[in-house]
Every structure is written in structure tokens, then in C-alpha cells.
XYZ file of C-alpha atoms in Angstrom:
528
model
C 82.716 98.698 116.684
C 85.527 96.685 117.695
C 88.466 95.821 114.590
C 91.918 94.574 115.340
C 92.491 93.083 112.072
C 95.458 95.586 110.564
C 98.446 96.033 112.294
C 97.984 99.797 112.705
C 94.903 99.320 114.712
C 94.365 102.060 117.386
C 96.906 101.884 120.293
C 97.715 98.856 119.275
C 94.736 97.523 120.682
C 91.950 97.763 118.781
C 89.792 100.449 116.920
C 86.457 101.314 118.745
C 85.514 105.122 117.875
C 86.439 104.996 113.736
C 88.854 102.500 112.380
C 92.433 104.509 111.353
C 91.345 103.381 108.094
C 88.975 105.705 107.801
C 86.319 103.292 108.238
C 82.744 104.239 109.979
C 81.372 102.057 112.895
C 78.414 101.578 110.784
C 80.610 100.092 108.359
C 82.580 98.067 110.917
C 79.730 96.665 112.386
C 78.206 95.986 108.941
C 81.426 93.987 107.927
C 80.877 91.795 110.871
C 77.272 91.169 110.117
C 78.837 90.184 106.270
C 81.184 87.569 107.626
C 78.985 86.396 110.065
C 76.396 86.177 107.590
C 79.216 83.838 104.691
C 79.787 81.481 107.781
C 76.189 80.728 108.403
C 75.783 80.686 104.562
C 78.709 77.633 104.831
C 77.494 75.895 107.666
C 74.406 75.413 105.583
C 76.142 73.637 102.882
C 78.711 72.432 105.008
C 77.540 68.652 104.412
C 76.291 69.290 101.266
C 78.591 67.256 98.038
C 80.692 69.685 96.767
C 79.118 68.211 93.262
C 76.010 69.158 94.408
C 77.019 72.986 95.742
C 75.429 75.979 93.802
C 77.629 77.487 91.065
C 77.740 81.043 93.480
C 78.742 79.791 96.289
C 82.131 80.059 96.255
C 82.727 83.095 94.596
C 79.812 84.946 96.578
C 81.950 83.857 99.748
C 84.771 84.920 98.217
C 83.228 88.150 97.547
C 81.892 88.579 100.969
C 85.251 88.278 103.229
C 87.279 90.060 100.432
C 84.643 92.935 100.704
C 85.958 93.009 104.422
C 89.782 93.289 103.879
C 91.561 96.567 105.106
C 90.634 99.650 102.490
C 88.256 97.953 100.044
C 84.988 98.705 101.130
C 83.343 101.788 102.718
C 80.399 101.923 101.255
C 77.421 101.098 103.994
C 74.673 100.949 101.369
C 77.173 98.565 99.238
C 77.892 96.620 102.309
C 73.922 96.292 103.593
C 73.259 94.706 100.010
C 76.206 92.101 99.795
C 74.679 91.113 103.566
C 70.928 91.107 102.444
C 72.342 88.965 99.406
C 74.541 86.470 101.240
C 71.609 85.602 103.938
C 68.629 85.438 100.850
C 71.541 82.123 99.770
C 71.500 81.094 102.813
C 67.692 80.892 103.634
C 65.879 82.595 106.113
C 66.114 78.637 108.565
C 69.378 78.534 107.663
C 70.419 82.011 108.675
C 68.246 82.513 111.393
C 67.289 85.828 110.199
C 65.031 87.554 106.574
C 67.174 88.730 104.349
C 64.957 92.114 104.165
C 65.399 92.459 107.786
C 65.781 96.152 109.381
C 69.535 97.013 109.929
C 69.500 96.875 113.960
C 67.761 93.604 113.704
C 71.123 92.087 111.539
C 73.151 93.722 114.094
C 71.331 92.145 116.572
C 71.150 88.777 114.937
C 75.307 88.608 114.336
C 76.268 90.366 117.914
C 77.524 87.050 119.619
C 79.775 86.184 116.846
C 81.623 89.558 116.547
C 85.180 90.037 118.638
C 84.390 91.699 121.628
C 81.513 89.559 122.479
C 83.478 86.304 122.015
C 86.753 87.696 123.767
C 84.292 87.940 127.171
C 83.017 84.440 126.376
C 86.032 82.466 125.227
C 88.683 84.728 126.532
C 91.482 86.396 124.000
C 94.083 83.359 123.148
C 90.836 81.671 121.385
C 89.342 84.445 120.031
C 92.875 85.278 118.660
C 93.459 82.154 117.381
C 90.001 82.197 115.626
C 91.018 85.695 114.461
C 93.610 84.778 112.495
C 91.492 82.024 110.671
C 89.388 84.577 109.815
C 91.775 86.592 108.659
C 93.846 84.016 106.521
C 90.457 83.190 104.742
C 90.263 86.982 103.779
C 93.294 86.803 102.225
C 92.754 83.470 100.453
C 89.453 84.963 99.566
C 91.627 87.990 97.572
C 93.576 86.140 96.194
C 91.243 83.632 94.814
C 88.777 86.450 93.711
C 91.668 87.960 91.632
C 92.431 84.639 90.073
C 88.540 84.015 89.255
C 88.556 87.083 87.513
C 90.757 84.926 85.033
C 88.045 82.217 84.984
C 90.363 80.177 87.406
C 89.402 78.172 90.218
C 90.333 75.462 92.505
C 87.467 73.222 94.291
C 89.930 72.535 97.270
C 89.966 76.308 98.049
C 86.778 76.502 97.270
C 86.030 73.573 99.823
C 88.603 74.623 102.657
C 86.370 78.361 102.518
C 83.366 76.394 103.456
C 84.476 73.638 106.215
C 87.047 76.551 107.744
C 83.868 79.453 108.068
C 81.344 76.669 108.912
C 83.689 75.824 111.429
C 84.105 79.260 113.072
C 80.723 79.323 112.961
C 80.316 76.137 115.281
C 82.797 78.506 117.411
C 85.596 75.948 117.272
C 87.188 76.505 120.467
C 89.770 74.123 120.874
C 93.289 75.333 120.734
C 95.134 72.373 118.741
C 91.958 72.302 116.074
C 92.601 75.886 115.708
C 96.173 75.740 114.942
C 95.929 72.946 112.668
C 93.363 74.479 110.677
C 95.909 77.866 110.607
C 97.926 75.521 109.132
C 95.701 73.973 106.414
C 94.651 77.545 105.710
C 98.867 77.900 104.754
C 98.371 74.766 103.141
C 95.588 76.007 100.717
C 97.238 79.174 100.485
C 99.678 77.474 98.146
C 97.393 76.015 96.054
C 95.144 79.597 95.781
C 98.497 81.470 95.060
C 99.812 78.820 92.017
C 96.949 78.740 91.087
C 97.074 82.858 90.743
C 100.387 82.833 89.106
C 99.321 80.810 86.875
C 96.470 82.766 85.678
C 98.701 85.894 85.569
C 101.275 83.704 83.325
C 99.093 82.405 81.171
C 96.715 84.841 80.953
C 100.022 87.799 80.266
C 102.976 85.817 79.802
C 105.400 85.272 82.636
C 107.491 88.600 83.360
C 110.493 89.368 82.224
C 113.043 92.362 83.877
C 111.853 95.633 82.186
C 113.260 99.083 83.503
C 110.067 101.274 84.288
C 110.427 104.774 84.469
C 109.553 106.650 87.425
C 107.774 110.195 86.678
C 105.716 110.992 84.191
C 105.678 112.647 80.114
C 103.259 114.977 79.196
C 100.220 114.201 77.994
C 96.639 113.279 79.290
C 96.550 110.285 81.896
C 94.766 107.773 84.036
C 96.820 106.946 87.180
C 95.811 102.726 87.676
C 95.911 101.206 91.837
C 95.568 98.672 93.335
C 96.243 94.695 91.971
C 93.804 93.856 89.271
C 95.836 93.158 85.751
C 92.136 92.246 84.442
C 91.361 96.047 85.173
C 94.571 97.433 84.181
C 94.630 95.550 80.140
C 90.779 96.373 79.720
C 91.724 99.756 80.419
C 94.539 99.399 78.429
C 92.062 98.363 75.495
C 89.941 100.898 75.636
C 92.616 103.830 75.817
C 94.517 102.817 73.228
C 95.086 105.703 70.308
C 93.097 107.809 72.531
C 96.169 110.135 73.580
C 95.927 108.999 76.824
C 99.341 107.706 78.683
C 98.430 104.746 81.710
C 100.660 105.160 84.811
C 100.720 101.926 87.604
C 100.368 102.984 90.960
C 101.480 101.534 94.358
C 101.189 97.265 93.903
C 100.257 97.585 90.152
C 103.999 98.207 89.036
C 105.254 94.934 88.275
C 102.184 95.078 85.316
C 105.398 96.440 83.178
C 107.033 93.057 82.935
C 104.384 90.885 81.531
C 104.706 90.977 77.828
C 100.812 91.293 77.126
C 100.294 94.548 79.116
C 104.005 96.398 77.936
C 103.008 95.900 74.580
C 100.440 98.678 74.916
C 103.343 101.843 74.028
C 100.795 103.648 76.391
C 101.578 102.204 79.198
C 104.476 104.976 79.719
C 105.481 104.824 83.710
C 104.832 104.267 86.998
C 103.985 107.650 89.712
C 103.858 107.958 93.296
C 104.612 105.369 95.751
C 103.146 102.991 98.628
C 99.641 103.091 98.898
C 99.730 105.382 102.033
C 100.859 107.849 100.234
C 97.792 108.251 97.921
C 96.379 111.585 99.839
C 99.400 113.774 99.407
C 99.713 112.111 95.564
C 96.512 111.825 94.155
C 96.084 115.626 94.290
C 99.296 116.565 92.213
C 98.346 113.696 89.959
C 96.881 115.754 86.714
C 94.312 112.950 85.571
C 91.640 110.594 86.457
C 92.728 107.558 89.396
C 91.373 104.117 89.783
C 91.399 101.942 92.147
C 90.963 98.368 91.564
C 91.250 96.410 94.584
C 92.535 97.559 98.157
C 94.151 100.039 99.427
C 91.722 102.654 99.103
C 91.942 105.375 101.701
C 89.616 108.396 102.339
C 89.387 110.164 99.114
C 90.489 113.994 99.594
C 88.400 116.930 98.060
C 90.472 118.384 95.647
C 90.439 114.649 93.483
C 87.651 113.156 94.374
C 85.560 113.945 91.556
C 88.618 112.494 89.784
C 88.304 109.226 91.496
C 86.755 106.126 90.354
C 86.284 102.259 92.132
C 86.252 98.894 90.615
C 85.093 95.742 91.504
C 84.444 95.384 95.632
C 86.054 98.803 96.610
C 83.700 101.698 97.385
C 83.557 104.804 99.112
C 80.561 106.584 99.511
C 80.001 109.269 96.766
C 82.650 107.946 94.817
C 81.957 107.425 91.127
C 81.712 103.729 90.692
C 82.899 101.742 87.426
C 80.655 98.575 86.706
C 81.255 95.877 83.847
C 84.705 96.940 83.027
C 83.445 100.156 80.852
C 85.914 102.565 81.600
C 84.423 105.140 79.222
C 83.505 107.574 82.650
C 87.346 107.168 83.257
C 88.518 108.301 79.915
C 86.324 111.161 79.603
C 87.591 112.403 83.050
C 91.188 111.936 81.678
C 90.103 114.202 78.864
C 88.667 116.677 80.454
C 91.629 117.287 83.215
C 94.876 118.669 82.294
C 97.553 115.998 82.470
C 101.007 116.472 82.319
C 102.638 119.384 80.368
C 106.213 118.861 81.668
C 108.991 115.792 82.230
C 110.029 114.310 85.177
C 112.311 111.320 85.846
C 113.047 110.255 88.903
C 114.771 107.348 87.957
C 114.074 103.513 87.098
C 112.982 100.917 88.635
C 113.852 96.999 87.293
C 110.842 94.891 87.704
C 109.712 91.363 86.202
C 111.842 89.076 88.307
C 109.296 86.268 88.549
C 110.075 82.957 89.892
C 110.418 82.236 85.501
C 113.254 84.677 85.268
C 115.354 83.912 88.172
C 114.887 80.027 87.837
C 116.458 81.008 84.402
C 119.607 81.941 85.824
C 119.523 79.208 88.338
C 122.966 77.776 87.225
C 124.695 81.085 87.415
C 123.034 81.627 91.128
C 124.438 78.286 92.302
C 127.501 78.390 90.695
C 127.968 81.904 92.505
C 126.853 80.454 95.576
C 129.475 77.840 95.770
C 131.884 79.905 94.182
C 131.553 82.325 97.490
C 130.300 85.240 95.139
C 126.652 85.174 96.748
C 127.250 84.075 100.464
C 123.402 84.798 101.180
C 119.624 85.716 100.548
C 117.036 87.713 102.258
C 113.222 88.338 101.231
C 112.426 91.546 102.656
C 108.497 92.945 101.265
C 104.949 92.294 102.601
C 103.038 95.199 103.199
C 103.978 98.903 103.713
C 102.520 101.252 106.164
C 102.752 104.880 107.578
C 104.314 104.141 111.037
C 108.000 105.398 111.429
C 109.438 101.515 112.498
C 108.917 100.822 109.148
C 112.316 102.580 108.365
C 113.820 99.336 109.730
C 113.573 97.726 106.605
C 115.258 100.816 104.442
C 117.745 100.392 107.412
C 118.305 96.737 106.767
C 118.254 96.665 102.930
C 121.114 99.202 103.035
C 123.209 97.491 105.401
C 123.156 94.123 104.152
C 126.395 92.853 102.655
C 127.372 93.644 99.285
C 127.389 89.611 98.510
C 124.150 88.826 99.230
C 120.793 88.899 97.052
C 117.691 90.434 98.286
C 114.328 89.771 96.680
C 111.140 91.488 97.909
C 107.763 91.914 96.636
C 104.389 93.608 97.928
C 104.218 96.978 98.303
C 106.979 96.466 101.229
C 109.169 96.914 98.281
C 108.812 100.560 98.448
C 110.983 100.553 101.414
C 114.035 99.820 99.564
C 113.345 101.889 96.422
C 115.722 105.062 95.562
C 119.211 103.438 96.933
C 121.802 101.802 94.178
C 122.239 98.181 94.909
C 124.484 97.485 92.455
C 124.978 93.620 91.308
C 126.398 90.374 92.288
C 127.792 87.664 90.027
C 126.616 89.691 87.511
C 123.302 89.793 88.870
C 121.087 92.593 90.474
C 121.101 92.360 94.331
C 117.881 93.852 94.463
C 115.288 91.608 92.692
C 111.555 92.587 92.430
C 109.495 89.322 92.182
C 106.224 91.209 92.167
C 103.287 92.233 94.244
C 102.062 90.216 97.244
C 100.145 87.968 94.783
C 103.008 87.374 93.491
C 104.053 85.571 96.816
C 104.296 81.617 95.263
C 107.573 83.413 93.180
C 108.959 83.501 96.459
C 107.959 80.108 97.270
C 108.979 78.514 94.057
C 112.634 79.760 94.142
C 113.142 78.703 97.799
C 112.020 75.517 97.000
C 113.764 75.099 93.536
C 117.164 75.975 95.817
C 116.653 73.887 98.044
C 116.574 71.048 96.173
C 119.100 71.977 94.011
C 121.664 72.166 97.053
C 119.930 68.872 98.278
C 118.839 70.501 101.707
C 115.445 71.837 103.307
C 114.565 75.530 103.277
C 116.080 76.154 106.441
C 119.337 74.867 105.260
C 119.501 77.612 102.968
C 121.610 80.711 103.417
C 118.344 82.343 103.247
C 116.275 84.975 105.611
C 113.047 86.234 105.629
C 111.741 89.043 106.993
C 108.498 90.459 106.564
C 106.541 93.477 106.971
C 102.974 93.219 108.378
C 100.157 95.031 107.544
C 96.629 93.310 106.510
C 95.144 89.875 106.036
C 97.266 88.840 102.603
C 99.922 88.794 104.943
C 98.437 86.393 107.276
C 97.459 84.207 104.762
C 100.997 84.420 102.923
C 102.781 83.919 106.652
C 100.852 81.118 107.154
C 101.684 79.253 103.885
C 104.897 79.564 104.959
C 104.457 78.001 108.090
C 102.712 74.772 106.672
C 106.138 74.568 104.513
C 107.730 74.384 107.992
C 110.182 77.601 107.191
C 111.363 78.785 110.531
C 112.964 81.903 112.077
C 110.576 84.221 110.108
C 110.866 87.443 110.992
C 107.734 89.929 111.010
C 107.450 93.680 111.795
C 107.424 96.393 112.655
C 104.529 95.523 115.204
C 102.773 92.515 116.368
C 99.069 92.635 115.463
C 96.892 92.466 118.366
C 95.383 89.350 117.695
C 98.380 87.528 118.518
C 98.311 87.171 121.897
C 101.382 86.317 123.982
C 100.107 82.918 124.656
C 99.584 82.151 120.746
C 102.885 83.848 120.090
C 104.858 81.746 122.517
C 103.438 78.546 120.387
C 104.356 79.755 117.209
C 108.081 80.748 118.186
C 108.371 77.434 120.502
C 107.316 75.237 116.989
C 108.495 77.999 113.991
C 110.733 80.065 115.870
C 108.826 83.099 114.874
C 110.206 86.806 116.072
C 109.634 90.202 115.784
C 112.283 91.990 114.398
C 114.366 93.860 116.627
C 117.292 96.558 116.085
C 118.860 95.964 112.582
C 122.681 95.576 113.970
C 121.086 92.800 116.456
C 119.171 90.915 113.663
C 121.341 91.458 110.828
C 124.583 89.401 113.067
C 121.536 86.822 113.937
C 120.851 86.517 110.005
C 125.015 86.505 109.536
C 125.297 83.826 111.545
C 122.842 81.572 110.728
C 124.159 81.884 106.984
């Protein structure tokens, strides 16, 4: 195996013995067949009329790159049939290989496409730059596959998947056709994401602040991960008047501000935190757990029998929920204890969609030219386990008392627990959401701008994210089609950004990586 998608890849390198995900080689090696398998499946309708495109295509490739994103899929026997599905669509010609082939003989067939092989071929700043198509289309492909699970789709995302995988399958080598199909994959981002928030809007209604509470009440309960609101108001369905209280986990806890999920009185709290935390939480959780959607990590023993998937995540031996009957779940939640005691911890304000702030729009700029709110910084993305990550606690609890930070993904869990007090009236600390959530972002940077008549780097306005998986990349590089510069991204550099790749983007975006907080917080201060 050879994976240096996450940013917590082995020595910052690359893993090669078992991925610090927890996954297998088997399973690494099987992901690569998977992907190599959707791009030969889009090279062969690459010239096809989209009119003229099978109904699956889309959402099988989709399904097959989103299968590969950090902690959704572990499952080798899972994986094998998505691959031996994906090359049956394309056709044995078109694949180059029978869809009932042995196992080594899929290997075989995909070896020249996968990382190391190419790296020795086309050397790293290529292979990089190829990378992080790659990876931008898995994230577009999660995103998209959440908002097709509200019957939602877009044909030019579904259009961009095929030309961008038939093109890495060509082995586009060129470095400016590279970048500038980085950059449509930004560009498409925006349209996959609106087109997400949408769904979520329509579908829930758009969120309004709502105080969650942090801890738990006693009674019997089902503990909810992951991103999937489908999963979460099904469930929500079927529990109802069963006794049973519904707790969000990790990037499910902004489901308490849209009005069609909070209506369930069931839906009592939110327990635990980031999703790396799920091994030492899980087990003091008194219930049964699902996971919807990534972030899965190696189930532990003592809940594992507790422990259900949904959708694309597996782990092998892991009870797995098909067709959205949760009746398994519920009788697990029955049959374990649940909670015989109160705890609050505190709560936490979410539901600050780009809806609700846009509301308050007048009172934001009228504080912002009144001197009230001298600045704003996004600080979210993705949260991990490695100690830099306290650089964006650090940061969030220096910043002036005057400016407004927003923050979304499960970065947000950074800056939980500390008393940010308000602003103009306002909360400094504004939660627009999980990492789909990211166009909330978008919309209210754009909405300001024009409002002040200036471009998004005119704005008193930072951004600094934390890295993690391939959402980010896609989100990062939706931002870079809008041309917003000075970005900031941490704690690490992934691997696949070579020195040469990263020069380009900070000579055209002025990309960094963040430094000491004293250093980048005067940087911020005086660019305001």
C-alpha cells in the first residue's frame, strides 16, 4: 500500500505498513483498484452525450470515490463488490479487465495507475498535482452523494466527475492543465455545495440559533455520527414515542437548528466531541451508535456489538443498517441501559446559517462602520488528534474582543468550552454548520463584500483552516477559483503538496501554513 491522502499520514510521508486510520493494505490497495476502476468507467463515456449517459452513472461514481474518503470504508468484501460492480458498467473492452476477475489479477490490472508507481514514472510535483484532483473529486463526490440522498442533482457536477477522472485516466501530465482543472474542480465545488444547502434548506428549513445542551438525561438512547440529516430524521421517525432520547455526535450537531429535525422533543442533546474522540466515548456512551457517513474509526470491543453503519461506511463484522430500517438500532437501544443520571456540561449555540446571519446583515455593517466589529476570521475545517491542533484553541482565545469568528466542520470543536461573549450585540462565536455547510461561509463573504462595494480580499476578513481529509481539498479549492488569497491552512501540509506545487499556489493565492499564533495573529491585525 501506499496512501498520502489525510494529513496525518505516517511520518508525514505516506502510509505503507497499515494506514493510521486503521485501514488494512488489502483495503488500501482495493480502494485504488475502485478509483482506478470509476476513471476507466468515465473514460468510456467520456464522449458519450450527457443526454445519452446511463441513469447510474453518476451516482455509482459518486459512490465509488466517496467509498474511498478517509474512515468510510473498511470493509474488503464491501470494497471487492463496489469494484466488481463499477468494471461490469464499464465493460470488460472498456475496462480492460472481467468484472469476476480473481483479486491479484485487479491488483494487477490497476498497479500503474496507483501513487507509487506513477511518482517513479512522472516524478512527485505531477503525481501531486494529480493527487489533489483526485482528492477534490472525493470530496465533491461526498458532498454530492449527501445531496442525492435528497433527490438533488446537478448535470455539471455530474459532467465535471466524468471529463476530470477520464482525464486522470489519460494521465494528464501537464502542469498548467492540472492546475486549471484544480481550479474548475473549486469551481464545481460551488455549484455541488449550493446545491447541498439547498437540499438541507428545503428539505429541513434553513437553521435558526438554538442552544443545544451538552450531556445527556436519563433515559434509553441512540448516539447519531457522522453527516447524514436523511439518516438522522428517519431515525428520528421511527423512534418517536418509543422512550428513546437521540443524541448528535461529532459533525451531526448543527441537526438542532433546522426546524424539521428539533421538532422531534426526542432529539434531547448532543455527547462527546470531535470524531477522534469516538474510542474513549463510544464506550461510556450507554446505548446503541451509528454512524452515517465518515469518520468511522476502528470500533473497540467493549461497543462494538453496539455499533451499527449506514450507507458506504463499513467495518468488517460490524452490524450493517440497509434501506433506512433502523429497527436493529432501536432494539439495541432497548436492550442496553442508557442513562440513569444528569449531566450538563453546558450549551452550545448552533444554527447560524448563511439565512440567519444575512438576517442581521444591517446590524453587522452598521457595527462595522461604527468601529464595534473591526474584523472577521473563519477558523473550522477538520479536526484531528495531533497536538498542533491546539493552535487554533490558541488563536480563537486570543483574538480581539471586537472581532467575529465563524467556524464550521468539526474544526469547531477546537474552540468549544471558552465564553466568547458578544459584539454589537451579537455572538462572537458563530457556528455556521458542518463542513457541508461550507457555501454559508461562502455566501456571507460574498454578500459583504458587495455590500461594502469591495472584493473578498478587501474585507477585514481571515481565514484559516484546519486540514484533515479530501472535503477540505475540495472546499480549499472552491475558494481558490473565487480568487480569496492569504488562506491559511494547518497544522501540517499534506504530503501531496510538494514544495514545487506549494510555491505556485502561494506565488498566485498567497497560500501559507500557519505559523506561531502571536506571528499570524499581528499578520491578520494588520491586514485588517
Amino acid at each position: 500500500m501506499f496512501c498520502y491522502q489525510c494529513e496525518q499520514t505516517a511520518r508525514g510521508t505516506g502510509c505503507v505498513t497499515r494506514g493510521v486510520c486503521g485501514k488494512s493494505p488489502e483495503a488500501s490497495d482495493l480502494q485504488d483498484v475502485l478509483v482506478h476502476a470509476a476513471k476507466r468507467l468515465a473514460t468510456r463515456y467520456a464522449n458519450v452525450p450527457a443526454a445519452e449517459r446511463p441513469a447510474s452513472l453518476a451516482p455509482m461514481l459518486e459512490d465509488a470515490l466517496f467509498v474511498t474518503v478517509t474512515n468510510v470504508n473498511f470493509d474488503t468484501a464491501s470494497i471487492l463488490g463496489m469494484i466488481r460492480d463499477v468494471v461490469a458498467a464499464a465493460g470488460a473492452p472498456a475496462a480492460g479487465v472481467a468484472a469476476e476477475a480473481p483479486e491479484d489479477t485487479l491488483l494487477a490490472w490497476s498497479r500503474a495507475s496507483m501513487i507509487d508507481a506513477r511518482k517513479a514514472t512522472l516524478g512527485d510535483d505531477v503525481t501531486g498535482l494529480q493527487e489533489l484532483l483526485l482528492y477534490g473529486l472525493k470530496g465533491m463526490a461526498a458532498y454530492a452523494h449527501h445531496a442525492r440522498q435528497m433527490h438533488r442533482a446537478d448535470p455539471v457536477v455530474d459532467a465535471f466527475m466524468v471529463e476530470a477522472l477520464a482525464k486522470l485516466d489519460a494521465g494528464v501530465a501537464d502542469i498548467n492543465e492540472l492546475l486549471a482543472l484544480n481550479l474548475k474542480c473549486g469551481e464545481v465545488t460551488i455549484n455541488v455545495l449550493a446545491l447541498l444547502d439547498a437540499a438541507h434548506c428545503d428539505t429541513y428549513g434553513k437553521p435558526t440559533p438554538t442552544p443545544v445542551l451538552m450531556g445527556h438525561v436519563p433515559g434509553k438512547a441512540i448516539l447519531v455520527s457522522g453527516h447524514d440529516m436523511v439518516d438522522l430524521k428517519a431515525l428520528l421517525e421511527q423512534t418517536e414515542g418509543k422512550g428513546i432520547n437521540i443524541y448528535t455526535h461529532g459533525e451531526m450537531l448543527p441537526a438542532h437548528g433546522y426546524p424539521e429535525l428539533k421538532k422531534f422533543k426526542h432529539l434531547v442533546g448532543h455527547f462527546g466531541g470531535a470524531w477522534m474522540l469516538q474510542q474513549r466515548e463510544f464506550p461510556k456512551f450507554p446505548g446503541a451508535i451509528l454512524m452515517t457517513t465518515n469518520c468511522l474509526m476502528q470500533p473497540f470491543e467493549d461497543y462494538e456489538g453496539r455499533l451499527f453503519t449506514r450507507n458506504l461506511v463499513a467495518w468488517p463484522g460490524i452490524a450493517h443498517i440497509e434501506d433506512r430500517d433502523f429497527t436493529p438500532v432501536i432494539k439495541a437501544a432497548l436492550a442496553a441501559p442508557g442513562f440513569t443520571d444528569t449531566v450538563r456540561t453546558g450549551e452550545h449555540l448552533v444554527g447560524f446559517g448563511h439565512d440567519a446571519v444575512l438576517g442581521a446583515a444591517d446590524k453587522i455593517i452598521g457595527a462595522v462602520k461604527a468601529g464595534e466589529i473591526k474584523h472577521f476570521a473563519v477558523i473550522g475545517g477538520c479536526d484531528g488528534s495531533e497536538g498542533e491542533r491546539s493552535y487554533y484553541t490558541d488563536l480563537g482565545t486570543t483574538i480581539p474582543k471586537d472581532w467575529v469568528i465563524l467556524t464550521l466542520g468539526c474544526g469547531k470543536y477546537r474552540l468549544l468550552g471558552h465564553d466568547y461573549g458578544t459584539v454589537a450585540g451579537l455572538p462572537r462565536l458563530l457556528d455556521m454548520g458542518q463542513c457541508n455547510d461550507s457555501f454559508s461561509a461562502v455566501k456571507v463573504a460574498l454578500a459583504l463584500a458587495d455590500a461594502f462595494g469591495c472584493t473578498v480580499n478587501e474585507l477585514p476578513l481571515s481565514i484559516v483552516l484546519s486540514w484533515f481529509e479530501q472535503k477540505a481539498v475540495c472546499v480549499l479549492l472552491a475558494l481558490l477559483h473565487l480568487n480569496v488569497k492569504n488562506i491559511r491552512i494547518g497544522p501540517r501540509l499534506p504530503a501531496f503538496l510538494t514544495p514545487a506545487v506549494l510555491k505556485v499556489l502561494v506565488d498566485a493565492f498567497g497560500l501559507k501554513p500557519v505559523g506561531e499564533v502571536e506571528v499570524d495573529l499581528q499578520a491578520m491585525s494588520n491586514a485588517a
